[in-house]
mmCIF file of C-alpha atoms and ligand atoms in Angstrom:
data_model
loop_
_atom_site.group_PDB
_atom_site.id
_atom_site.type_symbol
_atom_site.label_atom_id
_atom_site.label_comp_id
_atom_site.label_asym_id
_atom_site.label_seq_id
_atom_site.Cartn_x
_atom_site.Cartn_y
_atom_site.Cartn_z
ATOM 1 C CA MET A 242 11.989 28.341 36.164
ATOM 2 C CA LYS A 243 8.762 30.270 36.109
ATOM 3 C CA ASP A 244 5.416 28.710 35.261
ATOM 4 C CA LEU A 245 6.376 25.192 36.225
ATOM 5 C CA LYS A 246 3.569 25.303 38.792
ATOM 6 C CA LEU A 247 2.865 21.616 38.576
ATOM 7 C CA ALA A 248 5.881 20.172 36.763
ATOM 8 C CA GLY A 249 8.462 21.908 39.000
ATOM 9 C CA LEU A 250 10.316 19.962 41.664
ATOM 10 C CA ASP A 251 9.474 21.062 45.173
ATOM 11 C CA SER A 252 10.012 18.100 47.388
ATOM 12 C CA GLU A 253 9.238 14.573 46.254
ATOM 13 C CA ARG A 254 9.909 12.910 42.913
ATOM 14 C CA SER A 255 6.906 11.364 41.176
ATOM 15 C CA ILE A 256 6.680 7.654 40.674
ATOM 16 C CA ILE A 257 4.230 6.824 37.922
ATOM 17 C CA GLU A 258 2.605 3.469 38.436
ATOM 18 C CA VAL A 259 0.874 1.600 35.638
ATOM 19 C CA ASP A 260 -0.503 -1.802 36.582
ATOM 20 C CA GLY A 261 2.266 -2.486 39.057
ATOM 21 C CA VAL A 262 5.084 -1.110 36.848
ATOM 22 C CA LYS A 263 6.666 1.847 38.584
ATOM 23 C CA ILE A 264 8.447 4.480 36.476
ATOM 24 C CA GLY A 265 10.599 6.862 38.439
ATOM 25 C CA GLY A 266 11.241 4.523 41.359
ATOM 26 C CA GLU A 267 14.357 2.529 42.165
ATOM 27 C CA GLU A 268 13.991 0.264 39.150
ATOM 28 C CA ILE A 269 15.025 1.342 35.671
ATOM 29 C CA ILE A 270 12.255 0.286 33.289
ATOM 30 C CA LEU A 271 13.095 -1.141 29.891
ATOM 31 C CA MET A 272 10.658 -0.553 27.007
ATOM 32 C CA GLY A 273 11.218 -1.917 23.519
ATOM 33 C CA GLY A 274 9.682 -2.905 20.237
ATOM 34 C CA PRO A 275 9.621 -1.863 16.623
ATOM 35 C CA CYS A 276 9.289 1.656 15.323
ATOM 36 C CA ALA A 277 6.112 0.657 13.502
ATOM 37 C CA VAL A 278 3.676 -2.181 13.980
ATOM 38 C CA GLU A 279 3.752 -4.214 10.765
ATOM 39 C CA SER A 280 2.071 -7.553 11.495
ATOM 40 C CA SER A 281 0.746 -9.780 14.202
ATOM 41 C CA ILE A 282 3.735 -12.143 14.026
ATOM 42 C CA GLN A 283 6.192 -9.229 14.175
ATOM 43 C CA MET A 284 4.524 -8.025 17.402
ATOM 44 C CA GLN A 285 4.403 -11.514 18.889
ATOM 45 C CA GLU A 286 8.127 -11.996 18.287
ATOM 46 C CA SER A 287 8.904 -8.516 19.574
ATOM 47 C CA ALA A 288 6.848 -9.057 22.727
ATOM 48 C CA ALA A 289 8.592 -12.376 23.413
ATOM 49 C CA SER A 290 12.000 -10.706 23.140
ATOM 50 C CA VAL A 291 11.039 -7.724 25.362
ATOM 51 C CA LYS A 292 9.716 -10.116 27.980
ATOM 52 C CA LYS A 293 12.836 -12.314 27.839
ATOM 53 C CA ALA A 294 15.065 -9.260 28.282
ATOM 54 C CA GLY A 295 13.173 -8.197 31.395
ATOM 55 C CA GLY A 296 11.382 -5.338 29.626
ATOM 56 C CA LYS A 297 8.028 -4.211 30.958
ATOM 57 C CA ILE A 298 6.556 -2.207 28.107
ATOM 58 C CA LEU A 299 6.084 -3.055 24.433
ATOM 59 C CA ARG A 300 6.214 -0.172 21.961
ATOM 60 C CA GLY A 301 4.995 0.071 18.409
ATOM 61 C CA GLY A 302 3.798 2.984 16.278
ATOM 62 C CA VAL A 303 0.567 2.751 14.343
ATOM 63 C CA PHE A 304 0.164 6.401 13.389
ATOM 64 C CA LYS A 305 3.568 7.326 12.046
ATOM 65 C CA PRO A 306 4.472 11.007 11.648
ATOM 66 C CA ARG A 307 6.873 10.436 8.737
ATOM 67 C CA THR A 308 9.129 13.061 7.216
ATOM 68 C CA SER A 309 7.965 12.120 3.715
ATOM 69 C CA PRO A 310 4.230 11.759 2.850
ATOM 70 C CA TYR A 311 5.187 8.777 0.701
ATOM 71 C CA SER A 312 6.693 6.752 3.592
ATOM 72 C CA PHE A 313 4.635 4.100 5.425
ATOM 73 C CA GLN A 314 2.077 5.921 7.604
ATOM 74 C CA GLY A 315 1.152 3.102 9.975
ATOM 75 C CA LEU A 316 -1.497 0.369 10.293
ATOM 76 C CA GLY A 317 -3.858 2.322 12.514
ATOM 77 C CA LEU A 318 -6.415 0.414 14.540
ATOM 78 C CA GLU A 319 -5.473 -2.956 13.034
ATOM 79 C CA GLY A 320 -1.897 -2.421 14.236
ATOM 80 C CA VAL A 321 -2.971 -1.471 17.762
ATOM 81 C CA ASN A 322 -4.887 -4.692 18.050
ATOM 82 C CA TYR A 323 -1.790 -6.705 17.073
ATOM 83 C CA MET A 324 0.270 -4.897 19.707
ATOM 84 C CA VAL A 325 -2.316 -5.088 22.467
ATOM 85 C CA GLN A 326 -2.805 -8.827 21.865
ATOM 86 C CA ALA A 327 0.962 -9.520 21.889
ATOM 87 C CA ALA A 328 1.522 -7.453 25.028
ATOM 88 C CA LYS A 329 -1.338 -9.215 26.793
ATOM 89 C CA GLU A 330 -0.092 -12.679 25.910
ATOM 90 C CA HIS A 331 3.373 -11.891 27.202
ATOM 91 C CA GLY A 332 2.364 -10.026 30.377
ATOM 92 C CA LEU A 333 3.600 -6.653 29.148
ATOM 93 C CA LEU A 334 2.150 -3.165 29.045
ATOM 94 C CA CYS A 335 2.083 -1.312 25.751
ATOM 95 C CA VAL A 336 2.512 2.189 24.423
ATOM 96 C CA THR A 337 1.806 3.835 21.098
ATOM 97 C CA GLU A 338 2.078 7.317 19.697
ATOM 98 C CA VAL A 339 -0.948 9.526 19.158
ATOM 99 C CA VAL A 340 -0.888 12.435 16.741
ATOM 100 C CA ASP A 341 -4.326 14.023 16.914
ATOM 101 C CA THR A 342 -7.857 13.746 18.431
ATOM 102 C CA ARG A 343 -8.878 10.917 16.120
ATOM 103 C CA SER A 344 -5.837 8.722 16.852
ATOM 104 C CA LEU A 345 -6.107 9.404 20.557
ATOM 105 C CA ASP A 346 -9.778 8.434 20.656
ATOM 106 C CA LEU A 347 -9.076 5.249 18.717
ATOM 107 C CA VAL A 348 -6.399 3.891 21.038
ATOM 108 C CA VAL A 349 -6.926 5.466 24.445
ATOM 109 C CA ASP A 350 -8.981 2.620 25.848
ATOM 110 C CA LYS A 351 -6.773 -0.068 24.355
ATOM 111 C CA VAL A 352 -3.155 0.797 25.316
ATOM 112 C CA ASP A 353 -1.623 1.352 28.736
ATOM 113 C CA LEU A 354 0.382 4.486 27.966
ATOM 114 C CA LEU A 355 0.273 7.089 25.212
ATOM 115 C CA GLN A 356 3.258 8.685 23.525
ATOM 116 C CA ILE A 357 3.408 12.230 22.183
ATOM 117 C CA GLY A 358 6.225 12.363 19.676
ATOM 118 C CA ALA A 359 8.975 14.883 19.174
ATOM 119 C CA ARG A 360 7.179 16.494 16.226
ATOM 120 C CA ASN A 361 4.084 17.091 18.332
ATOM 121 C CA MET A 362 5.705 18.274 21.518
ATOM 122 C CA GLN A 363 4.295 21.744 20.957
ATOM 123 C CA ASN A 364 0.999 20.674 19.489
ATOM 124 C CA PHE A 365 -0.804 22.448 22.295
ATOM 125 C CA GLU A 366 -4.262 21.204 21.419
ATOM 126 C CA LEU A 367 -2.980 17.615 21.542
ATOM 127 C CA LEU A 368 -1.253 18.346 24.870
ATOM 128 C CA LYS A 369 -4.564 19.638 26.321
ATOM 129 C CA LEU A 370 -6.362 16.538 25.088
ATOM 130 C CA ALA A 371 -3.684 14.330 26.684
ATOM 131 C CA GLY A 372 -4.377 16.181 29.893
ATOM 132 C CA LYS A 373 -7.959 14.950 29.846
ATOM 133 C CA VAL A 374 -7.208 11.193 29.633
ATOM 134 C CA ASP A 375 -6.607 8.732 32.379
ATOM 135 C CA LYS A 376 -3.428 7.216 30.876
ATOM 136 C CA PRO A 377 0.228 8.120 31.477
ATOM 137 C CA ILE A 378 1.800 10.157 28.716
ATOM 138 C CA ILE A 379 5.364 9.692 27.468
ATOM 139 C CA LEU A 380 6.274 13.172 26.244
ATOM 140 C CA LYS A 381 9.182 13.206 23.846
ATOM 141 C CA ARG A 382 11.431 16.250 23.672
ATOM 142 C CA GLY A 383 10.961 18.226 20.444
ATOM 143 C CA LEU A 384 13.607 18.111 17.776
ATOM 144 C CA SER A 385 14.903 21.581 18.637
ATOM 145 C CA ALA A 386 13.152 22.208 21.924
ATOM 146 C CA THR A 387 14.907 23.671 24.901
ATOM 147 C CA ILE A 388 14.486 21.914 28.235
ATOM 148 C CA GLU A 389 12.254 24.824 29.352
ATOM 149 C CA GLU A 390 9.959 24.380 26.324
ATOM 150 C CA TRP A 391 9.811 20.644 26.975
ATOM 151 C CA LEU A 392 8.899 21.112 30.618
ATOM 152 C CA LEU A 393 6.289 23.729 29.724
ATOM 153 C CA ALA A 394 4.780 21.211 27.286
ATOM 154 C CA ALA A 395 4.539 18.788 30.221
ATOM 155 C CA GLU A 396 2.970 21.583 32.242
ATOM 156 C CA TYR A 397 0.174 21.814 29.594
ATOM 157 C CA ILE A 398 -0.723 18.148 30.205
ATOM 158 C CA LEU A 399 -0.506 18.453 33.976
ATOM 159 C CA SER A 400 -2.522 21.654 34.101
ATOM 160 C CA ALA A 401 -5.247 20.097 31.968
ATOM 161 C CA GLY A 402 -5.674 17.462 34.657
ATOM 162 C CA ASN A 403 -3.421 14.520 33.910
ATOM 163 C CA PRO A 404 -0.695 14.144 36.567
ATOM 164 C CA ARG A 405 1.059 11.188 34.923
ATOM 165 C CA VAL A 406 3.690 12.529 32.516
ATOM 166 C CA ILE A 407 6.986 10.804 31.726
ATOM 167 C CA LEU A 408 9.600 12.931 29.975
ATOM 168 C CA CYS A 409 11.615 11.282 27.182
ATOM 169 C CA GLU A 410 14.928 12.653 25.890
ATOM 170 C CA ARG A 411 15.381 11.365 22.329
ATOM 171 C CA GLY A 412 18.170 13.476 20.951
ATOM 172 C CA ILE A 413 18.067 16.995 19.585
ATOM 173 C CA ARG A 414 18.989 18.423 16.210
ATOM 174 C CA THR A 415 22.512 19.859 16.134
ATOM 175 C CA PHE A 416 25.104 20.670 13.437
ATOM 176 C CA GLU A 417 26.581 17.176 13.756
ATOM 177 C CA PRO A 418 25.664 14.973 10.793
ATOM 178 C CA SER A 419 27.307 11.650 11.865
ATOM 179 C CA THR A 420 24.349 10.741 14.041
ATOM 180 C CA ARG A 421 20.657 11.300 13.306
ATOM 181 C CA ASN A 422 20.359 13.562 16.328
ATOM 182 C CA THR A 423 22.602 14.334 19.322
ATOM 183 C CA LEU A 424 21.647 12.618 22.566
ATOM 184 C CA ASP A 425 21.569 15.370 25.176
ATOM 185 C CA VAL A 426 22.669 13.287 28.143
ATOM 186 C CA SER A 427 22.878 16.312 30.399
ATOM 187 C CA ALA A 428 19.184 17.006 29.758
ATOM 188 C CA VAL A 429 18.384 14.028 31.998
ATOM 189 C CA GLY A 430 20.080 15.647 34.968
ATOM 190 C CA VAL A 431 18.739 19.100 34.193
ATOM 191 C CA ALA A 432 15.144 17.907 33.748
ATOM 192 C CA LYS A 433 15.348 15.925 36.989
ATOM 193 C CA GLU A 434 16.796 18.890 38.815
ATOM 194 C CA LEU A 435 13.949 21.146 37.622
ATOM 195 C CA SER A 436 11.071 18.702 37.668
ATOM 196 C CA HIS A 437 9.738 15.832 39.770
ATOM 197 C CA LEU A 438 8.621 13.956 36.660
ATOM 198 C CA PRO A 439 10.414 10.715 35.659
ATOM 199 C CA VAL A 440 12.794 11.018 32.746
ATOM 200 C CA ILE A 441 13.470 8.214 30.290
ATOM 201 C CA VAL A 442 15.826 8.092 27.329
ATOM 202 C CA ASP A 443 15.306 6.865 23.753
ATOM 203 C CA PRO A 444 18.803 6.242 22.381
ATOM 204 C CA SER A 445 17.421 4.873 19.086
ATOM 205 C CA HIS A 446 16.085 8.110 17.638
ATOM 206 C CA ALA A 447 19.100 9.962 19.031
ATOM 207 C CA ALA A 448 21.705 7.779 17.297
ATOM 208 C CA GLY A 449 19.847 6.690 14.199
ATOM 209 C CA ARG A 450 22.298 3.783 13.986
ATOM 210 C CA ARG A 451 22.326 0.544 15.933
ATOM 211 C CA ASP A 452 26.039 0.425 16.722
ATOM 212 C CA LEU A 453 25.728 3.286 19.220
ATOM 213 C CA ILE A 454 22.595 2.139 21.081
ATOM 214 C CA SER A 455 24.382 0.070 23.674
ATOM 215 C CA SER A 456 26.802 2.761 24.802
ATOM 216 C CA LEU A 457 24.146 5.494 24.754
ATOM 217 C CA ALA A 458 21.775 3.312 26.822
ATOM 218 C CA LYS A 459 24.510 2.822 29.413
ATOM 219 C CA ALA A 460 25.319 6.530 29.443
ATOM 220 C CA ALA A 461 21.624 7.256 29.983
ATOM 221 C CA ILE A 462 21.496 5.023 33.033
ATOM 222 C CA ALA A 463 24.651 6.524 34.403
ATOM 223 C CA ALA A 464 23.118 9.982 33.883
ATOM 224 C CA GLY A 465 20.078 9.094 35.988
ATOM 225 C CA ALA A 466 17.459 7.968 33.468
ATOM 226 C CA ASP A 467 14.455 6.185 34.933
ATOM 227 C CA GLY A 468 13.900 4.058 31.872
ATOM 228 C CA LEU A 469 14.944 3.309 28.329
ATOM 229 C CA LEU A 470 12.815 3.222 25.196
ATOM 230 C CA ILE A 471 14.651 1.210 22.546
ATOM 231 C CA GLU A 472 13.697 0.216 19.006
ATOM 232 C CA MET A 473 14.023 -3.484 18.312
ATOM 233 C CA HIS A 474 12.731 -5.459 15.316
ATOM 234 C CA PRO A 475 12.703 -9.203 14.692
ATOM 235 C CA ASN A 476 14.304 -8.514 11.338
ATOM 236 C CA PRO A 477 15.640 -4.942 11.126
ATOM 237 C CA ASP A 478 16.724 -5.273 7.487
ATOM 238 C CA GLU A 479 13.090 -5.767 6.505
ATOM 239 C CA ALA A 480 11.667 -3.049 8.796
ATOM 240 C CA VAL A 481 9.337 -0.565 7.121
ATOM 241 C CA SER A 482 10.716 2.231 9.261
ATOM 242 C CA ASP A 483 13.860 2.964 11.272
ATOM 243 C CA GLY A 484 15.507 -0.394 10.494
ATOM 244 C CA PRO A 485 19.091 0.976 10.660
ATOM 245 C CA GLN A 486 18.589 2.084 14.256
ATOM 246 C CA SER A 487 16.689 -0.999 15.382
ATOM 247 C CA LEU A 488 18.456 -3.694 17.402
ATOM 248 C CA THR A 489 17.939 -7.373 16.617
ATOM 249 C CA PRO A 490 16.246 -9.373 19.399
ATOM 250 C CA GLU A 491 19.662 -10.912 20.194
ATOM 251 C CA GLN A 492 21.299 -7.518 20.482
ATOM 252 C CA PHE A 493 18.441 -6.287 22.632
ATOM 253 C CA LEU A 494 18.798 -9.246 24.986
ATOM 254 C CA ALA A 495 22.598 -8.924 25.129
ATOM 255 C CA LEU A 496 22.256 -5.209 25.986
ATOM 256 C CA ALA A 497 19.706 -5.917 28.738
ATOM 257 C CA ARG A 498 22.144 -8.404 30.273
ATOM 258 C CA GLU A 499 24.758 -5.666 30.468
ATOM 259 C CA LEU A 500 22.517 -2.976 31.882
ATOM 260 C CA GLY A 501 22.107 -4.647 35.284
ATOM 261 C CA GLY A 502 25.751 -3.956 36.166
ATOM 262 C CA VAL A 503 25.488 -0.324 35.082
ATOM 263 C CA ALA A 504 22.271 0.100 37.079
ATOM 264 C CA ARG A 505 23.914 -1.439 40.171
ATOM 265 C CA SER A 506 26.850 0.923 39.861
ATOM 266 C CA VAL A 507 24.488 3.875 40.224
ATOM 267 C CA ARG A 508 22.454 2.129 42.946
ATOM 268 C CA ARG A 509 19.465 1.425 40.763
ATOM 269 C CA ALA A 510 17.681 -1.857 40.131
ATOM 270 C CA PHE A 511 17.214 -3.430 36.745
ATOM 271 C CA ASP A 512 15.227 -6.566 35.929
ATOM 272 C CA MET A 513 17.385 -8.714 33.681
ATOM 273 C CA GLY A 514 14.444 -10.876 32.800
ATOM 274 C CA THR A 515 13.546 -14.454 33.323
ATOM 275 C CA GLY A 516 15.512 -15.429 30.247
ATOM 276 C CA ASP A 517 13.951 -18.848 31.111
ATOM 277 C CA SER A 518 16.714 -20.998 29.674
ATOM 278 C CA LEU A 519 19.352 -22.503 31.956
ATOM 279 C CA GLU A 520 21.999 -20.948 29.769
ATOM 280 C CA ALA A 521 20.562 -17.422 30.130
ATOM 281 C CA LEU A 522 20.265 -17.737 33.921
ATOM 282 C CA ARG A 523 23.874 -19.033 34.122
ATOM 283 C CA SER A 524 25.153 -16.165 32.040
ATOM 284 C CA GLN A 525 23.472 -13.747 34.451
ATOM 285 C CA ILE A 526 25.115 -15.472 37.395
ATOM 286 C CA ASP A 527 28.519 -15.405 35.640
ATOM 287 C CA LYS A 528 28.178 -11.699 35.123
ATOM 288 C CA ILE A 529 27.285 -11.067 38.788
ATOM 289 C CA ASP A 530 30.190 -13.273 39.948
ATOM 290 C CA ARG A 531 32.530 -11.233 37.848
ATOM 291 C CA ASP A 532 31.188 -8.032 39.411
ATOM 292 C CA ILE A 533 31.687 -9.525 42.896
ATOM 293 C CA ILE A 534 35.343 -10.435 42.231
ATOM 294 C CA GLU A 535 36.076 -7.102 40.572
ATOM 295 C CA GLY A 536 34.522 -5.380 43.566
ATOM 296 C CA LEU A 537 36.686 -7.428 45.949
ATOM 297 C CA ALA A 538 39.815 -6.648 43.929
ATOM 298 C CA GLU A 539 39.005 -2.939 44.111
ATOM 299 C CA ARG A 540 38.471 -3.241 47.855
ATOM 300 C CA MET A 541 41.828 -4.899 48.332
ATOM 301 C CA GLN A 542 43.580 -2.145 46.404
ATOM 302 C CA ILE A 543 42.063 0.479 48.654
ATOM 303 C CA VAL A 544 42.995 -1.575 51.701
ATOM 304 C CA ARG A 545 46.606 -1.666 50.452
ATOM 305 C CA LYS A 546 46.601 2.129 50.118
ATOM 306 C CA LEU A 547 45.245 2.407 53.637
ATOM 307 C CA SER A 548 48.248 0.660 55.050
ATOM 308 C CA ASP A 549 50.382 3.721 54.199
ATOM 309 C CA GLN A 550 48.434 5.649 56.751
ATOM 310 C CA LYS A 551 48.576 3.154 59.579
ATOM 311 C CA ARG A 552 51.193 2.036 62.068
ATOM 312 C CA LEU A 553 52.007 -1.647 61.982
ATOM 313 C CA ASP A 554 50.331 -2.286 65.359
ATOM 314 C CA ARG A 555 47.202 -0.480 64.196
ATOM 315 C CA VAL A 556 46.569 -2.525 61.085
ATOM 316 C CA LYS A 557 43.816 -4.551 62.672
ATOM 317 C CA ASP A 558 40.923 -2.405 63.914
ATOM 318 C CA VAL A 559 38.430 -4.637 65.720
ATOM 319 C CA SER A 560 35.836 -1.991 66.405
ATOM 320 C CA ARG A 561 35.746 -0.876 62.760
ATOM 321 C CA GLU A 562 35.361 -4.512 61.662
ATOM 322 C CA LYS A 563 32.429 -4.952 64.068
ATOM 323 C CA GLU A 564 30.808 -1.767 62.793
ATOM 324 C CA ILE A 565 31.101 -2.878 59.153
ATOM 325 C CA ILE A 566 29.675 -6.308 59.889
ATOM 326 C CA GLN A 567 26.757 -4.824 61.786
ATOM 327 C CA ARG A 568 25.973 -2.402 58.950
ATOM 328 C CA LEU A 569 26.193 -5.109 56.277
ATOM 329 C CA MET A 570 24.040 -7.537 58.297
ATOM 330 C CA THR A 571 21.300 -4.918 58.422
ATOM 331 C CA LEU A 572 21.610 -4.351 54.681
ATOM 332 C CA ALA A 573 21.576 -8.117 53.992
ATOM 333 C CA GLU A 574 18.319 -8.430 55.937
ATOM 334 C CA GLU A 575 16.780 -5.605 53.928
ATOM 335 C CA LEU A 576 17.762 -7.435 50.736
ATOM 336 C CA ASN A 577 16.425 -10.785 51.910
ATOM 337 C CA LEU A 578 19.861 -12.352 52.306
ATOM 338 C CA PRO A 579 20.676 -14.393 55.402
ATOM 339 C CA SER A 580 22.735 -12.112 57.596
ATOM 340 C CA ASP A 581 24.792 -15.130 58.660
ATOM 341 C CA LEU A 582 26.432 -15.030 55.269
ATOM 342 C CA ILE A 583 28.026 -11.687 56.198
ATOM 343 C CA LYS A 584 29.305 -13.139 59.487
ATOM 344 C CA LYS A 585 31.003 -15.947 57.550
ATOM 345 C CA ILE A 586 32.404 -14.067 54.569
ATOM 346 C CA TYR A 587 33.584 -10.801 56.120
ATOM 347 C CA PRO A 588 36.032 -12.130 58.774
ATOM 348 C CA LEU A 589 37.870 -13.809 55.854
ATOM 349 C CA ILE A 590 37.925 -10.637 53.788
ATOM 350 C CA PHE A 591 39.236 -8.686 56.794
ATOM 351 C CA GLU A 592 41.870 -11.329 57.469
ATOM 352 C CA TYR A 593 43.213 -11.134 53.899
ATOM 353 C CA GLY A 594 43.112 -7.327 54.128
ATOM 354 C CA VAL A 595 45.133 -7.338 57.348
ATOM 355 C CA GLN A 596 47.693 -9.760 55.916
ATOM 356 C CA THR A 597 48.067 -7.645 52.798
ATOM 357 C CA GLN A 598 48.598 -4.545 54.909
ATOM 358 C CA ILE A 599 51.162 -6.254 57.130
ATOM 359 C CA LYS A 600 53.064 -7.544 54.117
ATOM 360 C CA SER A 601 53.115 -4.209 52.446
ATOM 361 C CA LYS A 602 54.259 -2.487 55.671
ATOM 362 C CA LEU A 603 57.058 -5.023 56.204
ATOM 363 C CA GLN A 604 58.146 -4.568 52.645
ATOM 364 C CA ASP A 605 58.227 -0.782 53.060
ATOM 365 C CA GLU A 606 60.289 -1.158 56.238
ATOM 366 C CA LYS A 607 62.742 -3.506 54.477
ATOM 367 C CA ILE A 608 63.174 -0.966 51.726
ATOM 368 C CA ASP A 609 63.661 1.809 54.271
ATOM 369 C CA SER A 610 66.302 -0.114 56.265
ATOM 370 C CA SER A 611 68.173 -1.290 53.190
ATOM 371 C CA PHE A 612 68.204 2.275 51.975
ATOM 372 C CA TYR A 613 69.536 3.305 55.394
ATOM 373 C CA ASN A 614 72.187 0.549 55.372
ATOM 374 C CA LEU A 615 73.350 1.586 51.965
ATOM 375 C CA GLY A 616 73.536 5.200 53.029
ATOM 376 C CA SER A 617 75.598 4.381 56.132
ATOM 377 C CA LYS A 618 78.332 2.481 54.331
HETATM 378 C C1 LIG B 760 9.002 6.979 17.557
HETATM 379 O O1 LIG B 760 9.136 6.780 18.784
HETATM 380 O O2 LIG B 760 8.818 6.066 16.730
HETATM 381 C C2 LIG B 760 9.211 8.347 17.051
HETATM 382 C C3 LIG B 760 8.668 8.772 15.925
HETATM 383 O O3 LIG B 760 9.940 9.062 17.875
HETATM 384 P P1 LIG B 760 10.262 10.673 17.872
HETATM 385 O O4 LIG B 760 8.932 11.330 18.069
HETATM 386 O O5 LIG B 760 11.179 10.801 19.046
HETATM 387 O O6 LIG B 760 10.916 10.965 16.574
HETATM 388 MN MN1 LIG B 761 11.123 5.223 14.998
#
């Protein structure tokens, strides 16, 4: 794609680091909070929930670009202060949307990241201003913007001098009325193929309804997203904006608990939070135990299939077993697990595998010979 002089992918992917939080690295970063900042208590509760879920960044809009001029327009500076305070007290970073020079100047020294919303993706003067600040910019994809237009908007920020841009897919306008927008899941892959910039997904503005957020968030991770930006409100029914698409804190936490497994399945990391209570920690362990057993069951099934391709005297392959153990011991060390554990567990797994293969071979032979006997009568 021409003109992606700085945004185009040549060799390495960019990892954008903000106070120790790395976006675009191995870990998928969760960001959450209400559409609009409404009060100090609302932000305190939101921050506590984001933290508990393992989120790293608190969101909240204070300058709201609303479709109707009569809708709530945001609390401005007062709102930023509520968010900044809540984020600080809970050890989170925070992000808010800027819409023009004035709003940018008001918040730039207070928040950790700035957001440029879908409606401003091609506000070129704003993009140039964002290129002059020393804060990462989350650049949402415009309502009807092509991926090329979105990447060129990022190029504006980069070429004005700010190298820290995070792309955010948030659904595009299509002919389909059953969701607010249509989440373009493939845009994640396309943007990452064309650009080195991290790509996150906002399933909330895509769906416009909370019942779809969980599945869209999982789809985003599977598609390669580097982070998720999700609307959550302590009391969505009372929210001044985007209540129907906002998760409750409980739903947000339950979703975060599920995302770890999805992240693992695509070899990414996901912080499932401290969850501090014994109950929360136990539920994380239960989930991981389930994944372990499901993984073992899947392994056994493959082992059974393997037996079709082996002779009975070749079922046990000592050199392959040694090679597997060696490889897993190295991995265990990398992951800070005692490598002894592998030496203890794996011989047992191999043993069951061999027994299963022998049983299934003997069974096949029995069937073959009884078939033969029948035929020879
Ligand atoms: C928002 O994040 O609150 C928002 C207005 O999003 P978008 O610009 O994607 O509509
Ligand atoms: Mn919103």
